[in-house]
Coordinates of C-alpha atoms in Angstrom, one line a residue:
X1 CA 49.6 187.7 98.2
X2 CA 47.5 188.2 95.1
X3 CA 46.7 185.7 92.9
X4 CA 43.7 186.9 91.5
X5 CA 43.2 186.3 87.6
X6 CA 45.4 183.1 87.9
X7 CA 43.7 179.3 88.1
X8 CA 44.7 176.7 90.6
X9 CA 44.3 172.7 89.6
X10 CA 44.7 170.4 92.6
X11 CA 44.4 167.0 92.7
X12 CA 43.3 164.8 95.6
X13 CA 41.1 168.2 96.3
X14 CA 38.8 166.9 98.7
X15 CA 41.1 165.7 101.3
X16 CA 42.2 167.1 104.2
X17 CA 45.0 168.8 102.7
X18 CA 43.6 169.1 98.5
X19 CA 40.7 171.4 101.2
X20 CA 43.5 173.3 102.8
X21 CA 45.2 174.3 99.6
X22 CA 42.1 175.2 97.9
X23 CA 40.8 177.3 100.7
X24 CA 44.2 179.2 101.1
X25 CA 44.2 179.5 97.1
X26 CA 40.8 181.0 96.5
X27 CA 41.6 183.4 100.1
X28 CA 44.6 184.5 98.0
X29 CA 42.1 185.4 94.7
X30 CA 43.1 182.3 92.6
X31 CA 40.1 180.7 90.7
X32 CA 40.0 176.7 91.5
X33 CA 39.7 173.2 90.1
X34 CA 39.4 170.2 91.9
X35 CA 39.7 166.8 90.6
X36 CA 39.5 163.6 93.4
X37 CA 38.2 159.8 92.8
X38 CA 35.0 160.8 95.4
X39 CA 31.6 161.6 93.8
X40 CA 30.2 165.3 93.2
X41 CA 28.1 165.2 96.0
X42 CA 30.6 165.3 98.3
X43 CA 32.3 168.6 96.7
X44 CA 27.9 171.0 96.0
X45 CA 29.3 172.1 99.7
X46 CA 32.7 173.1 99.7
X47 CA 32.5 174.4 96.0
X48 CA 30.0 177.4 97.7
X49 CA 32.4 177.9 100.6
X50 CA 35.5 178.4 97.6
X51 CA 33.5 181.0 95.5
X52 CA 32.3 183.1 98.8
X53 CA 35.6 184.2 98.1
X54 CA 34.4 185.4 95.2
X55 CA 36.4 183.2 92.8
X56 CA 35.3 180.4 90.4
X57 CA 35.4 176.8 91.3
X58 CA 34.6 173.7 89.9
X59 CA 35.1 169.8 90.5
X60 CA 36.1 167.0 88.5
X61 CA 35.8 163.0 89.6
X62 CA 38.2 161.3 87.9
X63 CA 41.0 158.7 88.6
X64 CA 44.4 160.4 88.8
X65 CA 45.9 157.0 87.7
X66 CA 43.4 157.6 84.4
X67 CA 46.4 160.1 82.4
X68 CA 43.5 160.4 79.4
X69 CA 41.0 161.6 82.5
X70 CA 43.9 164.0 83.8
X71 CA 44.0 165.5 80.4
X72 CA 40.3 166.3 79.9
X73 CA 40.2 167.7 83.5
X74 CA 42.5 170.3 82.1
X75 CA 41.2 170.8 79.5
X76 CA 37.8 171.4 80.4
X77 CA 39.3 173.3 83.3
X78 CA 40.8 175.5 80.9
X79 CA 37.6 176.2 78.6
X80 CA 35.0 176.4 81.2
X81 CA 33.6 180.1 82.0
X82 CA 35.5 182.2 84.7
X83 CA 38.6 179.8 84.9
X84 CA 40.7 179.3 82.1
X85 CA 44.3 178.0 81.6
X86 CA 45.5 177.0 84.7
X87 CA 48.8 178.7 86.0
X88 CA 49.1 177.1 89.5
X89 CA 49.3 172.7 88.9
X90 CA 49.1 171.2 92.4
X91 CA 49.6 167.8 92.5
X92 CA 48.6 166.7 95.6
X93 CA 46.7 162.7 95.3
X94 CA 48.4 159.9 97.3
X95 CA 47.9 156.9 98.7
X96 CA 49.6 155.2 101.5
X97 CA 50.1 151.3 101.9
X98 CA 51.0 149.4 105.3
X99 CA 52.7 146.6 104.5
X100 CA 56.6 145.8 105.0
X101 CA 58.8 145.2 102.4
X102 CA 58.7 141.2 102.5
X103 CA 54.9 141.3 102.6
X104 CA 53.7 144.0 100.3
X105 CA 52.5 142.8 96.9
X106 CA 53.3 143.3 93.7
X107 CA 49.6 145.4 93.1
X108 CA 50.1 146.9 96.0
X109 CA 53.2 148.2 94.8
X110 CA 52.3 149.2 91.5
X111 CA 49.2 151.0 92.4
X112 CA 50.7 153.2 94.8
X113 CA 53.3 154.3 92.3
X114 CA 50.6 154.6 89.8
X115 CA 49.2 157.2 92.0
X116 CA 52.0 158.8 93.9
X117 CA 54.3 159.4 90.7
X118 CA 52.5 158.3 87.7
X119 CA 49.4 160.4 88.8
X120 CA 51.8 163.8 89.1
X121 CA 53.4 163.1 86.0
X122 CA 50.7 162.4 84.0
X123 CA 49.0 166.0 85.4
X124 CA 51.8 168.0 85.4
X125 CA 52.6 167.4 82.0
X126 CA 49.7 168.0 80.4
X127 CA 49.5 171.4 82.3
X128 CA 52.7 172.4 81.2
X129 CA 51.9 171.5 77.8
X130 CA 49.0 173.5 77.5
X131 CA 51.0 176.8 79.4
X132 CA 53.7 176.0 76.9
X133 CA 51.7 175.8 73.8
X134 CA 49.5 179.7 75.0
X135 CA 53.4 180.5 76.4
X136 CA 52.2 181.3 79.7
X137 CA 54.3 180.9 82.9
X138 CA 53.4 179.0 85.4
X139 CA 53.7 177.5 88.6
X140 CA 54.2 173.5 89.8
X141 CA 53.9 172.3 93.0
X142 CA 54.1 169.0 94.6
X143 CA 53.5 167.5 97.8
X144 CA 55.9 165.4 98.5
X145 CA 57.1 164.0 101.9
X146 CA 59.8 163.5 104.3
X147 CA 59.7 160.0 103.9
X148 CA 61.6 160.8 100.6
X149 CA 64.7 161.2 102.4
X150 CA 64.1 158.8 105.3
X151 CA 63.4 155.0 105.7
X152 CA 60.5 153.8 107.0
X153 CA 60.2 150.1 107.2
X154 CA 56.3 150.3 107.9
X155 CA 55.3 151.6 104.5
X156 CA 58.1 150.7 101.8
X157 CA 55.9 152.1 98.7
X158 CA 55.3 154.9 100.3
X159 CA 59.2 156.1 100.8
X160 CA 59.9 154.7 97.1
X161 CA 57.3 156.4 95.3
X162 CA 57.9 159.9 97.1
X163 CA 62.0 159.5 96.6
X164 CA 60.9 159.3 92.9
X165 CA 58.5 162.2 93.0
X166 CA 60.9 164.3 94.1
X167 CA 63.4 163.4 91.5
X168 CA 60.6 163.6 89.0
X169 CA 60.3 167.5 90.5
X170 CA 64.0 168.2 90.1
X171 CA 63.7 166.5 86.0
X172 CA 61.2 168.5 85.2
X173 CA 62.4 171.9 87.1
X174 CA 65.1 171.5 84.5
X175 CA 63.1 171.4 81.4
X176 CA 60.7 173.5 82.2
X177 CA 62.5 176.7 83.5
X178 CA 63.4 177.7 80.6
X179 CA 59.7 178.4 79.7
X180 CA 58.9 180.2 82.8
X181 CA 57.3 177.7 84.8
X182 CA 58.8 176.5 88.0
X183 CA 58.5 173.2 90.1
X184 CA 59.0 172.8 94.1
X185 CA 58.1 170.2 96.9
X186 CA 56.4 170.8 99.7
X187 CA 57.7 167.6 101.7
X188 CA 55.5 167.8 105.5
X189 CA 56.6 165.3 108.2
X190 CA 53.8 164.2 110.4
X191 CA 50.4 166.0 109.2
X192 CA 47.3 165.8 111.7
X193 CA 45.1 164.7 108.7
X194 CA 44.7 162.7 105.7
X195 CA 47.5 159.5 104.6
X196 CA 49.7 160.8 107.9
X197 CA 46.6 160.6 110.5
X198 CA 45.5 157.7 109.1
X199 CA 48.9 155.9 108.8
X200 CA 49.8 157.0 112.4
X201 CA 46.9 155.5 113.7
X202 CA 48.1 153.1 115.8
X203 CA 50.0 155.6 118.2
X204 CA 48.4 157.8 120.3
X205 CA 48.7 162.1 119.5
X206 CA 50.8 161.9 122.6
X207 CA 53.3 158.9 121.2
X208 CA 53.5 160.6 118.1
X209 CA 54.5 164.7 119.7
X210 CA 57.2 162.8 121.7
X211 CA 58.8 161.7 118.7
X212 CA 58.7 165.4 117.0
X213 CA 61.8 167.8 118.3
X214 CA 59.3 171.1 118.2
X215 CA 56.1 168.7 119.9
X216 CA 53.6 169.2 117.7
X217 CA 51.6 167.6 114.9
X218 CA 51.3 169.7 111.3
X219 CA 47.8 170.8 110.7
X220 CA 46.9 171.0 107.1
X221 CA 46.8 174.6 107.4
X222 CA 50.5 174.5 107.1
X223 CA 50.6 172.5 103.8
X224 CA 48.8 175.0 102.4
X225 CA 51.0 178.2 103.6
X226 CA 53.8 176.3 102.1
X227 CA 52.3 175.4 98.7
X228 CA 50.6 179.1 98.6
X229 CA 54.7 180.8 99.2
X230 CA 55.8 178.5 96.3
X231 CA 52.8 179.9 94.0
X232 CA 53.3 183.4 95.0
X233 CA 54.5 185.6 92.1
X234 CA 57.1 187.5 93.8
X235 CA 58.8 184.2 94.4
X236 CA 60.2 184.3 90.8
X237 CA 64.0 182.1 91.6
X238 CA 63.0 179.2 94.1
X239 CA 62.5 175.7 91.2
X240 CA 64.1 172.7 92.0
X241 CA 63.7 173.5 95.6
X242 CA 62.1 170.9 98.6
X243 CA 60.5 172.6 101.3
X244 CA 61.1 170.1 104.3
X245 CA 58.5 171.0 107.5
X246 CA 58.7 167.9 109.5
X247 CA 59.2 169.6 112.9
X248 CA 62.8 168.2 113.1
X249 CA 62.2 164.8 112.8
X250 CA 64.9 164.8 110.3
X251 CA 67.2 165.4 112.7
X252 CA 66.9 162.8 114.9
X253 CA 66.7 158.8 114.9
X254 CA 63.6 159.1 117.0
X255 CA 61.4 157.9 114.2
X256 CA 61.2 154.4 112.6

């Protein structure tokens, strides 16, 4: 795949899977931004290990739930030297909260959506703005999850705020094909890193595989195949589309 000349934004860049993404983007040619609540010195490291693919790559800290921060992130994104407009919007912060239904909070509630949906739609419109306004094509991606389409009693917010993301990608698939840019959801089942490790804690790797028809845990790796086939230019007529990789757990009633 070449993506070279094109600029990727991802939020939630230096997690497990934001890392993943970047690393299969900038292997692919693309130039990169990442934007994530930690501080800079935790990105001096893997900003060299992006550009020894000989791309361009820069980091933002900034507050996804901040839509005026999202906004100057793309912008300075798109006027900083050897990146430019970005093409490739990869909306990838989340948070995950453990708490059932009759105990979560009203915060607690609010703050995941804040970050789970508002977060994406605060970035992904103001990156399809800007392509719109220089009528340049472009490519949306979010990463969703299974949990979209499943219950899970454990983490409530979670399910709800991901069912509405993916609505939110179908909405704006809609409105934006009709200026080039497209919008799919890469929704992974149990991921060996990040939210899903850390949510799955309690269960041993062993507890968990049982559970998963093909046996094994997704490694962020994967994650970031799947958002790299849904930026590839050849893959012009796929918007509106969920990528589901969750092993199989959606076919069965193993998980609860």
């Amino acid at each position: 795949m070449n993506l070279k000349g094109q600029t990727a934004i991802i939020s939630g860049g230096l997690g497990d899977i934001g890392r993943a993404i970047a690393l299969e983007l900038a292997a692919d040619g693309a130039n990169v931004s990442l934007g994530d609540v930690l501080p800079p010195d935790q990105a001096g490291g893997f900003l060299e290990q992006l550009r020894g693919y000989d791309v361009s790559a820069m980091y933002t800290q900034m507050d996804i739930r901040d839509a005026s921060a999202v906004a100057s992130w793309i912008h300075e994104t798109a006027s900083e030297a050897g990146l430019g407009i970005p093409s490739l919007i990869i909306s990838n912060a989340g948070i995950v909260t453990r708490a059932s239904f009759l105990d979560i909070t009203n915060e607690q509630w609010d703050n995941e959506f804040a970050v789970n949906v508002g977060g994406a739609l605060s970035m992904c419109r103001s990156a399809a703005q800007l392509l719109i306004q220089n009528g340049l094509p472009g490519k949306i991606v979010l990463v969703g999850s299974w949990a979209a389409h499943r219950p899970n009693k454990a983490i409530p917010a979670y399910c709800a705020s991901k069912a509405a993301l993916r609505m939110l990608g179908q909405v704006m698939a809609m409105e934006l094909a009709g200026h080039g840019i497209t919008v799919g959801e890469v929704a992974p089942g149990a991921v060996n890193a990040g939210l899903s490790a850390k949510n799955l804690q309690a269960m041993t790797p062993e507890q968990i595989e049982a559970k998963i028809p093909v046996g094994t845990w997704i490694r962020p790796e994967e994650v970031a195949w799947q958002v790299a086939h849904l930026c590839d230019p050849r893959n012009a007529n796929m918007t509106g589309s969920v990528v589901v990789m969750d092993g199989g757990l959606s076919l069965t009633s193993k998980w609860t």
